[in-house]
Amino acid sequence: MKEIRAIIRPERLDAVLSALEEVGHPGLTVAQVEGHGRQAGIIEQFRGREYKVDLLPKLEIRIVCKDEDVEKIATAIINSARTGEIGDGKIFIYQVEEAIRIRSGERGEAAI
Ligand SMILES: Nc1ncnc2c1ncn2[C@@H]1O[C@H](COP(=O)(O)OP(=O)(O)OP(=O)(O)O)[C@@H](O)[C@H]1O
Ligand SMILES: [Mg+2]
């Protein structure tokens, strides 16, 4: 099993959720996060002046899935979250040791 963590623009959430529904996924968690990438949160404001904001609000979508489903889920997120502008976000993929469904005690892929 793998965990996909996608940090996206908050305004892309609806599009990303629709794309995920189309491709299919076992479940997901959405968390409100703040962060910055390599531009360190520099954003343009009125009249060409730039203001430095340390942390920008983003959403993090977390999905634990089967290894074989990682590519289709990641691709769906990329295609729906991308605007082409800086700050579109990032996807990190982690190995998951174990999953347990609390109600039934099922473990592993049966629990996701
Ligand atoms: N290396 C990182 N580690 C952890 N979180 C990160 C990392 N890079 C980006 N993030 C998170 O992703 C969000 C969006 O990052 P962003 O898309 O600006 O990355 P970037 O590397 O600056 O790429 P771009 O040049 O396209 O803006 C950040 O606000 C932060 O929450
Ligand atoms: Mg950036």
Coordinates of N, CA, C and O and ligand atoms in Angstrom, one line a residue:
M1 N 0.8 -1.2 0.0 CA 0.0 0.0 0.0 C 0.9 1.2 0.0 O 2.0 1.2 0.5
K2 N 0.3 2.3 -0.6 CA 1.0 3.6 -0.6 C 0.1 4.7 -0.1 O -1.1 4.5 -0.2
E3 N 0.7 5.7 0.4 CA -0.1 6.9 0.7 C 0.3 8.0 -0.3 O 1.5 8.3 -0.4
I4 N -0.7 8.6 -0.9 CA -0.5 9.7 -1.8 C -0.9 11.0 -1.1 O -2.0 11.1 -0.5
R5 N 0.0 11.9 -1.0 CA -0.3 13.2 -0.3 C -0.1 14.3 -1.4 O 1.0 14.5 -1.9
A6 N -1.2 14.9 -1.7 CA -1.2 15.9 -2.8 C -1.5 17.3 -2.1 O -2.5 17.4 -1.5
I7 N -0.6 18.2 -2.3 CA -0.8 19.6 -1.8 C -1.3 20.4 -3.0 O -0.6 20.5 -4.0
I8 N -2.5 20.9 -2.9 CA -3.1 21.6 -4.0 C -3.6 23.0 -3.6 O -3.7 23.3 -2.5
R9 N -4.0 23.8 -4.7 CA -4.6 25.0 -4.4 C -6.0 24.8 -3.9 O -6.7 23.9 -4.5
P10 N -6.4 25.5 -2.9 CA -7.8 25.3 -2.3 C -8.9 25.4 -3.4 O -9.8 24.6 -3.4
E11 N -8.7 26.3 -4.4 CA -9.7 26.5 -5.4 C -9.8 25.4 -6.4 O -10.7 25.4 -7.2
R12 N -8.9 24.5 -6.4 CA -8.9 23.3 -7.3 C -9.6 22.1 -6.6 O -9.7 21.0 -7.3
L13 N -10.0 22.2 -5.4 CA -10.6 21.0 -4.7 C -11.7 20.4 -5.4 O -11.7 19.2 -5.6
D14 N -12.7 21.2 -5.8 CA -13.9 20.6 -6.5 C -13.5 19.8 -7.7 O -14.0 18.7 -8.0
A15 N -12.6 20.4 -8.5 CA -12.1 19.7 -9.8 C -11.4 18.4 -9.4 O -11.6 17.4 -10.1
V16 N -10.6 18.5 -8.4 CA -9.8 17.3 -8.0 C -10.7 16.2 -7.5 O -10.5 15.0 -7.9
L17 N -11.7 16.6 -6.7 CA -12.6 15.6 -6.1 C -13.4 14.9 -7.2 O -13.6 13.7 -7.2
S18 N -13.8 15.7 -8.2 CA -14.5 15.1 -9.4 C -13.7 14.1 -10.1 O -14.1 13.0 -10.5
A19 N -12.4 14.5 -10.4 CA -11.5 13.7 -11.1 C -11.2 12.4 -10.4 O -11.2 11.3 -10.9
L20 N -11.1 12.5 -9.0 CA -10.9 11.3 -8.2 C -12.1 10.4 -8.2 O -12.0 9.1 -8.2
E21 N -13.3 11.0 -8.2 CA -14.5 10.2 -8.3 C -14.5 9.4 -9.6 O -14.9 8.2 -9.6
E22 N -14.2 10.0 -10.7 CA -14.2 9.4 -12.0 C -13.2 8.2 -12.0 O -13.6 7.1 -12.6
V23 N -12.0 8.4 -11.5 CA -11.0 7.3 -11.6 C -11.2 6.3 -10.5 O -10.7 5.1 -10.7
G24 N -11.8 6.6 -9.4 CA -12.1 5.7 -8.3 C -10.9 5.7 -7.3 O -9.8 5.8 -7.7
H25 N -11.3 5.7 -6.1 CA -10.3 5.7 -5.0 C -11.0 5.1 -3.7 O -12.2 5.2 -3.6
P26 N -10.2 4.5 -2.8 CA -10.8 3.9 -1.7 C -11.4 4.8 -0.6 O -12.4 4.5 0.0
G27 N -10.8 5.9 -0.4 CA -11.2 6.9 0.6 C -10.3 8.0 0.6 O -9.2 7.9 -0.1
L28 N -10.6 9.1 1.3 CA -9.6 10.2 1.3 C -9.8 11.1 2.5 O -10.8 11.1 3.1
T29 N -8.7 11.8 2.8 CA -8.7 12.8 3.9 C -8.3 14.1 3.3 O -7.3 14.1 2.5
V30 N -9.0 15.2 3.6 CA -8.5 16.5 3.2 C -8.2 17.3 4.4 O -9.0 17.4 5.4
A31 N -7.0 17.9 4.4 CA -6.5 18.7 5.5 C -6.2 20.1 5.1 O -5.7 20.3 3.9
Q32 N -6.5 21.1 5.9 CA -6.1 22.5 5.6 C -4.6 22.6 6.1 O -4.3 22.3 7.3
V33 N -3.8 23.1 5.2 CA -2.4 23.2 5.6 C -1.9 24.6 5.1 O -2.6 25.3 4.4
E34 N -0.7 25.0 5.5 CA 0.0 26.2 5.1 C 1.4 25.8 4.7 O 2.0 25.0 5.3
G35 N 1.9 26.5 3.7 CA 3.3 26.2 3.3 C 3.8 27.1 2.3 O 3.1 28.1 1.9
H36 N 5.0 26.8 1.8 CA 5.5 27.5 0.7 C 6.5 26.6 -0.1 O 7.1 25.7 0.5
G37 N 6.7 26.8 -1.3 CA 7.6 26.1 -2.1 C 8.9 26.9 -2.3 O 9.2 27.7 -1.5
R38 N 9.5 26.8 -3.5 CA 10.8 27.4 -3.7 C 10.7 28.9 -3.9 O 11.8 29.5 -3.8
Q39 N 9.5 29.4 -4.2 CA 9.5 30.9 -4.3 C 9.3 31.5 -2.9 O 9.1 32.7 -2.8
A40 N 9.2 30.7 -1.9 CA 9.0 31.2 -0.5 C 7.8 32.1 -0.4 O 7.8 33.1 0.4
G41 N 6.7 31.7 -1.1 CA 5.5 32.4 -0.9 C 5.4 33.8 -1.4 O 4.5 34.6 -1.1
I42 N 6.3 34.2 -2.4 CA 6.2 35.5 -3.0 C 5.0 35.6 -3.9 O 4.8 34.7 -4.8
I43 N 4.1 36.5 -3.7 CA 2.9 36.6 -4.6 C 2.8 38.1 -5.1 O 3.3 39.0 -4.4
E44 N 2.3 38.2 -6.3 CA 2.1 39.5 -6.8 C 0.8 40.1 -6.4 O -0.2 39.5 -6.4
Q45 N 0.9 41.4 -6.0 CA -0.4 42.1 -5.6 C -0.6 43.2 -6.6 O -0.2 43.2 -7.8
F46 N -1.3 44.3 -6.2 CA -1.7 45.3 -7.1 C -0.5 46.1 -7.7 O 0.5 46.3 -7.1
R47 N -0.7 46.6 -8.9 CA 0.2 47.5 -9.6 C 1.7 47.0 -9.6 O 2.6 47.7 -9.4
G48 N 1.8 45.7 -9.8 CA 3.1 45.1 -10.0 C 4.0 45.0 -8.8 O 5.1 44.5 -8.8
R49 N 3.5 45.5 -7.7 CA 4.3 45.4 -6.4 C 4.2 44.0 -5.9 O 3.1 43.3 -5.9
E50 N 5.3 43.5 -5.4 CA 5.3 42.1 -4.8 C 5.3 42.2 -3.3 O 6.1 43.0 -2.7
Y51 N 4.5 41.4 -2.6 CA 4.5 41.3 -1.2 C 4.9 39.9 -0.8 O 4.5 38.9 -1.4
K52 N 5.7 39.8 0.3 CA 6.2 38.5 0.7 C 5.2 38.0 1.8 O 4.9 38.6 2.8
V53 N 4.7 36.8 1.5 CA 3.8 36.1 2.5 C 4.5 34.8 2.8 O 4.9 34.1 1.9
D54 N 4.8 34.6 4.1 CA 5.6 33.5 4.5 C 4.9 32.1 4.1 O 5.5 31.2 3.6
L55 N 3.6 32.1 4.5 CA 2.9 30.8 4.3 C 1.6 31.0 3.6 O 0.8 31.9 3.9
L56 N 1.4 30.2 2.6 CA 0.1 30.4 1.8 C -0.8 29.2 2.2 O -0.3 28.1 2.4
P57 N -2.1 29.4 2.2 CA -3.0 28.3 2.5 C -3.1 27.3 1.3 O -3.2 27.8 0.2
K58 N -3.0 26.1 1.6 CA -3.2 25.0 0.6 C -4.1 23.9 1.2 O -4.3 23.9 2.5
L59 N -4.5 23.0 0.4 CA -5.2 21.8 0.9 C -4.3 20.6 0.7 O -3.6 20.5 -0.4
E60 N -4.3 19.7 1.6 CA -3.6 18.4 1.4 C -4.6 17.3 1.3 O -5.4 17.1 2.2
I61 N -4.5 16.6 0.2 CA -5.4 15.4 0.0 C -4.6 14.1 0.3 O -3.5 14.0 -0.3
R62 N -5.1 13.3 1.2 CA -4.3 12.1 1.5 C -5.1 10.9 1.2 O -6.3 10.8 1.6
I63 N -4.6 10.0 0.4 CA -5.2 8.8 0.0 C -4.3 7.6 0.1 O -3.2 7.6 -0.4
V64 N -4.8 6.6 0.9 CA -4.0 5.3 1.0 C -4.7 4.4 0.0 O -5.9 4.2 0.0
C65 N -3.9 3.8 -0.9 CA -4.4 3.0 -2.0 C -3.4 1.8 -2.2 O -2.3 1.7 -1.7
K66 N -3.9 0.9 -3.1 CA -3.1 -0.2 -3.5 C -1.9 0.3 -4.4 O -2.1 1.3 -5.1
D67 N -0.8 -0.4 -4.3 CA 0.3 0.1 -5.1 C 0.0 0.3 -6.6 O 0.4 1.2 -7.2
E68 N -0.9 -0.7 -7.1 CA -1.2 -0.6 -8.5 C -2.1 0.5 -8.9 O -2.2 0.8 -10.1
D69 N -2.7 1.2 -7.9 CA -3.6 2.3 -8.2 C -2.9 3.7 -8.1 O -3.5 4.7 -8.4
V70 N -1.7 3.7 -7.7 CA -1.0 5.0 -7.5 C -0.9 5.8 -8.8 O -1.3 7.0 -8.7
E71 N -0.6 5.3 -9.9 CA -0.3 6.1 -11.1 C -1.6 6.7 -11.6 O -1.6 7.9 -11.9
K72 N -2.7 5.9 -11.6 CA -4.0 6.5 -12.1 C -4.5 7.6 -11.2 O -5.0 8.6 -11.7
I73 N -4.3 7.4 -9.9 CA -4.8 8.4 -8.9 C -3.9 9.7 -9.0 O -4.4 10.8 -9.1
A74 N -2.6 9.5 -9.1 CA -1.7 10.7 -9.2 C -2.0 11.4 -10.5 O -2.0 12.7 -10.5
T75 N -2.2 10.7 -11.6 CA -2.4 11.3 -12.9 C -3.7 12.1 -12.8 O -3.8 13.3 -13.4
A76 N -4.8 11.6 -12.2 CA -6.0 12.3 -12.1 C -5.9 13.6 -11.3 O -6.4 14.7 -11.6
I77 N -5.0 13.5 -10.2 CA -4.8 14.8 -9.4 C -4.0 15.8 -10.3 O -4.4 17.0 -10.3
I78 N -3.0 15.3 -10.9 CA -2.2 16.2 -11.7 C -3.0 17.0 -12.8 O -3.0 18.2 -12.9
N79 N -3.8 16.2 -13.5 CA -4.6 16.8 -14.6 C -5.7 17.7 -14.1 O -6.1 18.7 -14.8
S80 N -6.2 17.5 -12.9 CA -7.3 18.4 -12.4 C -6.8 19.5 -11.5 O -7.5 20.5 -11.4
A81 N -5.6 19.4 -11.0 CA -5.0 20.5 -10.1 C -4.2 21.5 -10.8 O -4.0 22.6 -10.3
R82 N -3.7 21.1 -12.0 CA -2.7 22.0 -12.7 C -3.4 23.2 -13.3 O -4.4 23.1 -14.0
T83 N -2.8 24.4 -13.0 CA -3.1 25.6 -13.8 C -2.0 26.1 -14.7 O -2.2 26.9 -15.6
G84 N -0.8 25.6 -14.4 CA 0.4 26.0 -15.2 C 1.1 27.1 -14.5 O 2.2 27.5 -15.0
E85 N 0.5 27.7 -13.5 CA 1.2 28.8 -12.8 C 2.0 28.3 -11.6 O 1.7 27.2 -11.1
I86 N 2.9 29.1 -11.1 CA 3.7 28.7 -9.9 C 2.7 28.5 -8.8 O 1.7 29.2 -8.7
G87 N 3.0 27.5 -7.9 CA 2.2 27.3 -6.7 C 1.1 26.3 -7.0 O 0.2 26.1 -6.1
D88 N 1.2 25.5 -8.0 CA 0.2 24.5 -8.3 C 0.2 23.3 -7.3 O -0.7 22.6 -7.2
G89 N 1.3 23.2 -6.6 CA 1.4 22.1 -5.6 C 2.3 21.0 -5.9 O 3.1 21.1 -6.9
K90 N 2.2 19.9 -5.2 CA 3.1 18.9 -5.3 C 2.5 17.6 -4.8 O 1.6 17.6 -4.0
I91 N 3.0 16.5 -5.3 CA 2.5 15.2 -4.8 C 3.7 14.4 -4.2 O 4.7 14.3 -4.9
F92 N 3.5 13.9 -3.0 CA 4.5 13.0 -2.4 C 3.9 11.6 -2.2 O 2.7 11.5 -1.9
I93 N 4.6 10.6 -2.4 CA 4.1 9.2 -2.3 C 4.9 8.4 -1.2 O 6.2 8.4 -1.3
Y94 N 4.2 7.8 -0.3 CA 4.9 7.1 0.8 C 4.5 5.7 0.9 O 3.4 5.3 0.5
Q95 N 5.4 4.9 1.4 CA 5.1 3.5 1.7 C 4.2 3.4 3.0 O 4.5 4.1 3.9
V96 N 3.2 2.6 2.9 CA 2.3 2.4 4.1 C 2.5 1.0 4.7 O 2.4 0.0 4.0
E97 N 2.8 1.0 6.0 CA 3.1 -0.3 6.6 C 1.9 -1.1 6.9 O 1.9 -2.4 6.6
E98 N 0.8 -0.5 7.3 CA -0.4 -1.3 7.7 C -1.6 -0.4 7.7 O -1.5 0.9 7.9
A99 N -2.7 -1.0 7.5 CA -4.0 -0.3 7.6 C -5.0 -1.2 8.4 O -4.9 -2.4 8.2
I100 N -5.8 -0.6 9.2 CA -6.7 -1.4 10.0 C -8.1 -0.7 10.0 O -8.2 0.5 10.3
R101 N -9.1 -1.4 9.6 CA -10.5 -0.9 9.7 C -10.9 -1.1 11.1 O -11.0 -2.3 11.6
I102 N -11.2 -0.1 11.8 CA -11.5 -0.2 13.3 C -12.7 -1.0 13.5 O -12.8 -1.8 14.4
R103 N -13.8 -0.8 12.7 CA -15.0 -1.5 12.9 C -14.9 -3.0 12.9 O -15.4 -3.7 13.8
S104 N -14.1 -3.5 11.9 CA -14.1 -4.9 11.7 C -12.8 -5.6 12.1 O -12.7 -6.8 12.1
G105 N -11.8 -4.8 12.2 CA -10.4 -5.4 12.5 C -9.7 -5.9 11.3 O -8.6 -6.4 11.4
E106 N -10.3 -5.7 10.1 CA -9.6 -6.1 8.8 C -8.3 -5.3 8.7 O -8.2 -4.2 9.1
R107 N -7.4 -6.0 8.1 CA -6.0 -5.4 7.9 C -5.6 -5.4 6.5 O -6.1 -6.1 5.7
G108 N -4.6 -4.6 6.2 CA -4.0 -4.5 4.9 C -4.9 -4.0 3.8 O -5.8 -3.2 4.1
E109 N -4.8 -4.5 2.6 CA -5.6 -4.0 1.5 C -7.1 -4.1 1.8 O -7.9 -3.4 1.2
A110 N -7.4 -5.1 2.6 CA -8.9 -5.3 2.9 C -9.4 -4.2 3.7 O -10.6 -4.0 3.8
A111 N -8.5 -3.4 4.3 CA -9.0 -2.4 5.3 C -9.1 -1.0 4.6 O -9.6 -0.1 5.2
I112 N -8.6 -0.9 3.4 CA -8.6 0.4 2.7 C -9.8 0.7 1.9 O -10.6 -0.2 1.7
Ligands
LIG1 N1 9.8 20.2 -0.7 C1 8.6 20.4 -0.1 N2 8.3 19.8 1.1 C2 7.1 19.9 1.7 N3 6.1 20.6 1.2 C3 6.3 21.3 0.0 C4 7.6 21.2 -0.7 N4 7.5 21.9 -1.8 C5 6.3 22.4 -1.8 N5 5.6 22.0 -0.7 C6 4.2 22.4 -0.4 O1 3.5 22.5 -1.6 C7 2.9 23.8 -1.7 C8 3.0 24.3 -3.1 O2 4.3 24.3 -3.6 P1 4.7 24.9 -5.0 O3 3.8 24.4 -6.0 O4 4.8 26.4 -4.9 O5 6.1 24.2 -5.2 P2 7.4 24.8 -6.0 O6 8.5 23.8 -5.8 O7 7.6 26.2 -5.6 O8 6.9 24.7 -7.5 P3 6.4 26.0 -8.5 O9 7.7 26.5 -9.0 O10 5.6 25.3 -9.5 O11 5.7 27.0 -7.6 C9 3.7 24.6 -0.7 O12 2.9 25.7 -0.2 C10 4.0 23.7 0.4 O13 2.9 23.5 1.2
MG2 MG 6.2 27.7 -5.7

